[in-house]
mmCIF file of C-alpha atoms in Angstrom:
data_model
loop_
_atom_site.group_PDB
_atom_site.id
_atom_site.type_symbol
_atom_site.label_atom_id
_atom_site.label_comp_id
_atom_site.label_asym_id
_atom_site.label_seq_id
_atom_site.Cartn_x
_atom_site.Cartn_y
_atom_site.Cartn_z
ATOM 1 C CA MET M 6 -28.480 -32.214 17.422
ATOM 2 C CA SER M 7 -31.482 -29.927 17.942
ATOM 3 C CA THR M 8 -31.014 -26.438 19.346
ATOM 4 C CA ARG M 9 -32.517 -25.116 22.558
ATOM 5 C CA ASN M 10 -35.148 -23.169 20.640
ATOM 6 C CA GLU M 11 -36.107 -26.218 18.594
ATOM 7 C CA ASN M 12 -36.421 -28.384 21.711
ATOM 8 C CA LEU M 13 -38.412 -25.708 23.503
ATOM 9 C CA ALA M 14 -40.821 -25.406 20.570
ATOM 10 C CA SER M 15 -41.224 -29.181 20.454
ATOM 11 C CA MET M 16 -41.935 -29.386 24.181
ATOM 12 C CA LYS M 17 -44.533 -26.638 24.076
ATOM 13 C CA GLU M 18 -46.175 -28.028 20.970
ATOM 14 C CA GLY M 19 -46.470 -31.495 22.510
ATOM 15 C CA GLY M 20 -47.848 -30.009 25.715
ATOM 16 C CA VAL M 21 -47.086 -32.970 28.004
ATOM 17 C CA VAL M 22 -43.893 -33.691 29.955
ATOM 18 C CA ALA M 23 -43.648 -37.085 31.636
ATOM 19 C CA VAL M 24 -41.861 -37.105 35.006
ATOM 20 C CA LEU M 25 -40.261 -40.514 35.506
ATOM 21 C CA ARG M 26 -38.590 -42.281 38.392
ATOM 22 C CA ALA M 27 -37.126 -45.731 37.915
ATOM 23 C CA SER M 28 -34.434 -47.861 39.521
ATOM 24 C CA SER M 29 -33.069 -49.251 36.256
ATOM 25 C CA PRO M 30 -32.442 -47.982 32.739
ATOM 26 C CA ASP M 31 -34.238 -51.015 31.271
ATOM 27 C CA ALA M 32 -37.512 -50.218 33.006
ATOM 28 C CA LEU M 33 -37.261 -46.559 32.187
ATOM 29 C CA VAL M 34 -36.551 -47.164 28.513
ATOM 30 C CA HIS M 35 -39.633 -49.386 28.260
ATOM 31 C CA VAL M 36 -41.749 -46.764 30.038
ATOM 32 C CA ALA M 37 -40.422 -43.937 27.873
ATOM 33 C CA GLN M 38 -41.031 -45.859 24.666
ATOM 34 C CA ALA M 39 -44.550 -46.789 25.775
ATOM 35 C CA ILE M 40 -45.603 -43.235 26.539
ATOM 36 C CA GLY M 41 -43.815 -42.065 23.401
ATOM 37 C CA ARG M 42 -46.133 -44.281 21.376
ATOM 38 C CA GLY M 43 -48.980 -42.412 23.050
ATOM 39 C CA GLY M 44 -47.675 -39.093 21.763
ATOM 40 C CA VAL M 45 -45.690 -37.803 24.763
ATOM 41 C CA GLY M 46 -42.357 -36.646 23.390
ATOM 42 C CA ALA M 47 -40.632 -35.187 26.479
ATOM 43 C CA VAL M 48 -39.403 -37.301 29.379
ATOM 44 C CA GLU M 49 -37.915 -35.967 32.609
ATOM 45 C CA ILE M 50 -35.778 -38.281 34.744
ATOM 46 C CA THR M 51 -35.542 -36.962 38.281
ATOM 47 C CA MET M 52 -32.221 -36.754 40.085
ATOM 48 C CA THR M 53 -33.902 -38.521 43.011
ATOM 49 C CA THR M 54 -33.728 -41.700 40.913
ATOM 50 C CA PRO M 55 -30.976 -44.013 42.226
ATOM 51 C CA GLY M 56 -27.924 -43.639 39.997
ATOM 52 C CA ALA M 57 -29.732 -40.932 38.043
ATOM 53 C CA LEU M 58 -26.766 -39.797 35.966
ATOM 54 C CA GLY M 59 -26.064 -43.337 34.815
ATOM 55 C CA VAL M 60 -29.740 -43.837 34.015
ATOM 56 C CA ILE M 61 -29.815 -40.623 31.963
ATOM 57 C CA GLU M 62 -26.657 -41.608 30.097
ATOM 58 C CA GLU M 63 -27.950 -45.095 29.321
ATOM 59 C CA CYS M 64 -31.359 -43.845 28.222
ATOM 60 C CA ALA M 65 -29.793 -41.137 26.052
ATOM 61 C CA SER M 66 -27.713 -43.733 24.230
ATOM 62 C CA ARG M 67 -30.571 -46.207 23.825
ATOM 63 C CA LEU M 68 -33.411 -43.840 23.018
ATOM 64 C CA GLY M 69 -31.358 -41.743 20.651
ATOM 65 C CA GLY M 70 -33.545 -39.119 19.013
ATOM 66 C CA GLU M 71 -36.835 -40.857 19.842
ATOM 67 C CA LEU M 72 -37.673 -38.609 22.786
ATOM 68 C CA LEU M 73 -36.590 -35.326 24.325
ATOM 69 C CA LEU M 74 -34.754 -36.408 27.475
ATOM 70 C CA GLY M 75 -34.367 -34.104 30.474
ATOM 71 C CA ALA M 76 -33.260 -34.114 34.106
ATOM 72 C CA GLY M 77 -35.469 -33.008 36.988
ATOM 73 C CA SER M 78 -35.074 -32.220 40.702
ATOM 74 C CA VAL M 79 -31.839 -30.401 39.858
ATOM 75 C CA LEU M 80 -30.766 -28.162 42.734
ATOM 76 C CA ASP M 81 -27.554 -26.481 41.560
ATOM 77 C CA PRO M 82 -25.471 -25.672 38.463
ATOM 78 C CA GLU M 83 -22.980 -28.440 39.197
ATOM 79 C CA THR M 84 -25.706 -31.066 39.003
ATOM 80 C CA ALA M 85 -27.179 -29.400 35.930
ATOM 81 C CA ARG M 86 -23.840 -29.615 34.129
ATOM 82 C CA ALA M 87 -23.375 -33.262 35.084
ATOM 83 C CA ALA M 88 -26.863 -34.095 33.802
ATOM 84 C CA ILE M 89 -26.261 -32.234 30.537
ATOM 85 C CA LEU M 90 -22.986 -34.073 29.980
ATOM 86 C CA ALA M 91 -24.857 -37.332 30.633
ATOM 87 C CA GLY M 92 -27.297 -36.498 27.836
ATOM 88 C CA ALA M 93 -30.061 -34.288 29.261
ATOM 89 C CA GLU M 94 -31.464 -31.810 26.740
ATOM 90 C CA TYR M 95 -33.382 -29.802 29.329
ATOM 91 C CA ILE M 96 -33.095 -29.104 33.049
ATOM 92 C CA VAL M 97 -35.961 -28.793 35.529
ATOM 93 C CA THR M 98 -35.558 -27.528 39.098
ATOM 94 C CA PRO M 99 -38.016 -27.702 42.028
ATOM 95 C CA THR M 100 -36.998 -24.240 43.271
ATOM 96 C CA LEU M 101 -35.360 -21.152 41.817
ATOM 97 C CA ASN M 102 -31.566 -21.183 41.817
ATOM 98 C CA PRO M 103 -30.643 -18.341 39.440
ATOM 99 C CA ASP M 104 -27.157 -19.784 38.869
ATOM 100 C CA VAL M 105 -28.624 -22.807 37.069
ATOM 101 C CA ILE M 106 -30.058 -20.669 34.260
ATOM 102 C CA PRO M 107 -26.836 -19.229 32.763
ATOM 103 C CA LEU M 108 -25.237 -22.679 33.025
ATOM 104 C CA CYS M 109 -27.989 -24.107 30.845
ATOM 105 C CA ARG M 110 -27.693 -21.171 28.459
ATOM 106 C CA ARG M 111 -23.964 -21.876 28.145
ATOM 107 C CA TYR M 112 -24.765 -25.378 26.912
ATOM 108 C CA ASP M 113 -27.775 -24.267 24.804
ATOM 109 C CA LYS M 114 -30.226 -26.304 26.861
ATOM 110 C CA VAL M 115 -33.817 -25.564 27.873
ATOM 111 C CA VAL M 116 -34.156 -24.608 31.538
ATOM 112 C CA ILE M 117 -37.367 -24.800 33.571
ATOM 113 C CA PRO M 118 -36.950 -23.547 37.142
ATOM 114 C CA GLY M 119 -39.589 -24.093 39.783
ATOM 115 C CA ALA M 120 -41.436 -21.231 41.476
ATOM 116 C CA LEU M 121 -44.742 -20.627 43.218
ATOM 117 C CA THR M 122 -45.406 -17.000 44.138
ATOM 118 C CA PRO M 123 -45.838 -14.252 41.535
ATOM 119 C CA THR M 124 -42.564 -12.692 42.690
ATOM 120 C CA GLU M 125 -40.680 -15.977 42.282
ATOM 121 C CA ILE M 126 -42.305 -16.607 38.896
ATOM 122 C CA LEU M 127 -41.363 -13.191 37.510
ATOM 123 C CA THR M 128 -37.862 -13.420 38.973
ATOM 124 C CA ALA M 129 -37.311 -16.781 37.267
ATOM 125 C CA TRP M 130 -38.551 -15.359 33.964
ATOM 126 C CA GLU M 131 -36.367 -12.253 34.214
ATOM 127 C CA CYS M 132 -33.365 -14.490 34.976
ATOM 128 C CA GLY M 133 -33.916 -16.205 31.623
ATOM 129 C CA ALA M 134 -36.177 -19.190 32.266
ATOM 130 C CA ASP M 135 -37.632 -20.774 29.121
ATOM 131 C CA ILE M 136 -40.675 -21.976 31.056
ATOM 132 C CA VAL M 137 -41.466 -21.515 34.749
ATOM 133 C CA LYS M 138 -42.606 -24.640 36.545
ATOM 134 C CA VAL M 139 -45.330 -23.814 39.067
ATOM 135 C CA PHE M 140 -44.749 -26.245 41.916
ATOM 136 C CA PRO M 141 -46.568 -27.613 43.776
ATOM 137 C CA ALA M 142 -49.480 -26.894 41.451
ATOM 138 C CA THR M 143 -51.800 -29.067 43.520
ATOM 139 C CA VAL M 144 -51.753 -26.366 46.207
ATOM 140 C CA VAL M 145 -52.995 -23.568 43.960
ATOM 141 C CA GLY M 146 -54.991 -25.193 41.162
ATOM 142 C CA PRO M 147 -55.846 -23.977 37.631
ATOM 143 C CA ARG M 148 -57.498 -20.705 38.725
ATOM 144 C CA TYR M 149 -54.145 -19.535 40.085
ATOM 145 C CA PHE M 150 -52.670 -19.775 36.578
ATOM 146 C CA LYS M 151 -55.382 -17.545 35.189
ATOM 147 C CA ASP M 152 -54.823 -15.025 37.974
ATOM 148 C CA VAL M 153 -51.037 -14.964 37.477
ATOM 149 C CA LYS M 154 -51.241 -14.781 33.680
ATOM 150 C CA ALA M 155 -53.458 -11.685 33.870
ATOM 151 C CA PRO M 156 -50.575 -9.362 34.906
ATOM 152 C CA LEU M 157 -47.831 -11.623 33.504
ATOM 153 C CA PRO M 158 -49.142 -12.787 30.103
ATOM 154 C CA GLN M 159 -45.624 -13.077 28.685
ATOM 155 C CA VAL M 160 -44.531 -15.803 31.142
ATOM 156 C CA ASP M 161 -44.860 -19.428 30.028
ATOM 157 C CA LEU M 162 -46.098 -21.551 32.947
ATOM 158 C CA MET M 163 -46.169 -25.317 33.446
ATOM 159 C CA PRO M 164 -47.930 -26.988 36.397
ATOM 160 C CA THR M 165 -46.218 -29.849 38.198
ATOM 161 C CA GLY M 166 -47.632 -31.819 41.096
ATOM 162 C CA GLY M 167 -51.221 -33.003 41.241
ATOM 163 C CA VAL M 168 -51.886 -32.820 37.498
ATOM 164 C CA ASN M 169 -54.324 -35.525 36.386
ATOM 165 C CA LEU M 170 -56.808 -36.211 33.616
ATOM 166 C CA ASP M 171 -59.546 -34.374 35.500
ATOM 167 C CA ASN M 172 -57.662 -31.067 35.643
ATOM 168 C CA ALA M 173 -55.155 -31.252 32.757
ATOM 169 C CA GLY M 174 -57.467 -29.406 30.398
ATOM 170 C CA GLU M 175 -58.319 -26.838 33.059
ATOM 171 C CA PHE M 176 -54.655 -25.918 33.477
ATOM 172 C CA ILE M 177 -54.277 -25.450 29.714
ATOM 173 C CA ARG M 178 -57.420 -23.355 29.458
ATOM 174 C CA ALA M 179 -56.154 -21.260 32.385
ATOM 175 C CA GLY M 180 -53.008 -20.387 30.434
ATOM 176 C CA ALA M 181 -50.433 -23.143 31.004
ATOM 177 C CA CYS M 182 -48.193 -23.739 27.971
ATOM 178 C CA ALA M 183 -47.769 -27.418 28.905
ATOM 179 C CA ILE M 184 -48.339 -29.816 31.792
ATOM 180 C CA ALA M 185 -45.965 -32.120 33.671
ATOM 181 C CA VAL M 186 -47.351 -35.441 34.891
ATOM 182 C CA GLY M 187 -45.729 -38.112 37.048
ATOM 183 C CA SER M 188 -47.413 -40.982 38.876
ATOM 184 C CA ASN M 189 -50.811 -40.205 37.382
ATOM 185 C CA LEU M 190 -49.356 -41.024 33.966
ATOM 186 C CA VAL M 191 -47.099 -43.958 34.839
ATOM 187 C CA ASP M 192 -49.126 -46.681 36.539
ATOM 188 C CA LYS M 193 -46.789 -48.690 38.799
ATOM 189 C CA ALA M 194 -48.882 -51.857 38.544
ATOM 190 C CA ALA M 195 -48.815 -51.708 34.749
ATOM 191 C CA VAL M 196 -45.046 -51.205 34.783
ATOM 192 C CA ALA M 197 -44.548 -54.144 37.145
ATOM 193 C CA ALA M 198 -46.704 -56.342 34.903
ATOM 194 C CA GLY M 199 -45.062 -55.127 31.705
ATOM 195 C CA GLU M 200 -48.437 -53.931 30.398
ATOM 196 C CA TRP M 201 -46.935 -51.177 28.297
ATOM 197 C CA HIS M 202 -50.142 -50.623 26.324
ATOM 198 C CA VAL M 203 -51.738 -49.237 29.487
ATOM 199 C CA LEU M 204 -49.110 -46.486 29.614
ATOM 200 C CA THR M 205 -49.534 -45.816 25.902
ATOM 201 C CA ASP M 206 -53.295 -45.428 26.286
ATOM 202 C CA THR M 207 -52.931 -43.130 29.311
ATOM 203 C CA ALA M 208 -50.343 -40.999 27.530
ATOM 204 C CA ARG M 209 -52.691 -40.649 24.577
ATOM 205 C CA ASP M 210 -55.462 -39.524 26.948
ATOM 206 C CA TYR M 211 -53.261 -36.715 28.310
ATOM 207 C CA VAL M 212 -52.210 -35.610 24.837
ATOM 208 C CA ASP M 213 -55.859 -35.556 23.778
ATOM 209 C CA ALA M 214 -56.815 -33.553 26.894
ATOM 210 C CA VAL M 215 -54.236 -30.882 26.055
ATOM 211 C CA ARG M 216 -55.204 -30.782 22.391
ATOM 212 C CA ASN M 217 -58.908 -30.517 23.161
ATOM 213 C CA ALA M 218 -58.357 -27.750 25.697
ATOM 214 C CA ARG M 219 -56.310 -25.769 23.168
ATOM 215 C CA GLN M 220 -59.006 -26.140 20.555
ATOM 216 C CA GLU M 221 -61.469 -24.757 23.083
ATOM 217 C CA GLY M 222 -59.416 -21.607 23.291
ATOM 218 C CA GLY M 223 -56.914 -22.194 26.095
ATOM 219 C CA GLY M 224 -53.123 -22.580 26.051
#
């Protein structure tokens, strides 16, 4: 089993986290495998998914070591622990609950709390966040990342909410260490039709956008 530091390095190197919601493990496994073929190695299953813990457990057993599996929309340490025991290797929260961070440390798991203001971002980092999720990123845009990174260059930031192919590279160039993408990556019509190649192609586009932006000097 990989350590927290190894998983964190893998997530940052890949640069793209897929945020998935699905009503069944079967659908989610197909989606995860499809985007994995496109180069996206980290998948976040939100706790707003019906039966989320069961879905995480099933996907963890079926995907094995293929992908880095995490749990999102986690609000408290109790839910974080349940998700970790179900197989989550990293925990993502929409807001900052400082009690979640030491729980994840106890289990040697990556933790990515959500924050928005500079005060919240620094507080999350000082509490021990591995990455701070800036949410909702659609409200502030890439320029905000550049502004925040100026006085806080040591903080690793990841935008969530509103990230698409048009702005993915901008976020990286503005200083984001990775991006998180949900519905803009996973096309519902393609999933319904079982057109998994569409998801693979889109995933590859996001990976390429991050790579190109890094080569241009950002991230």
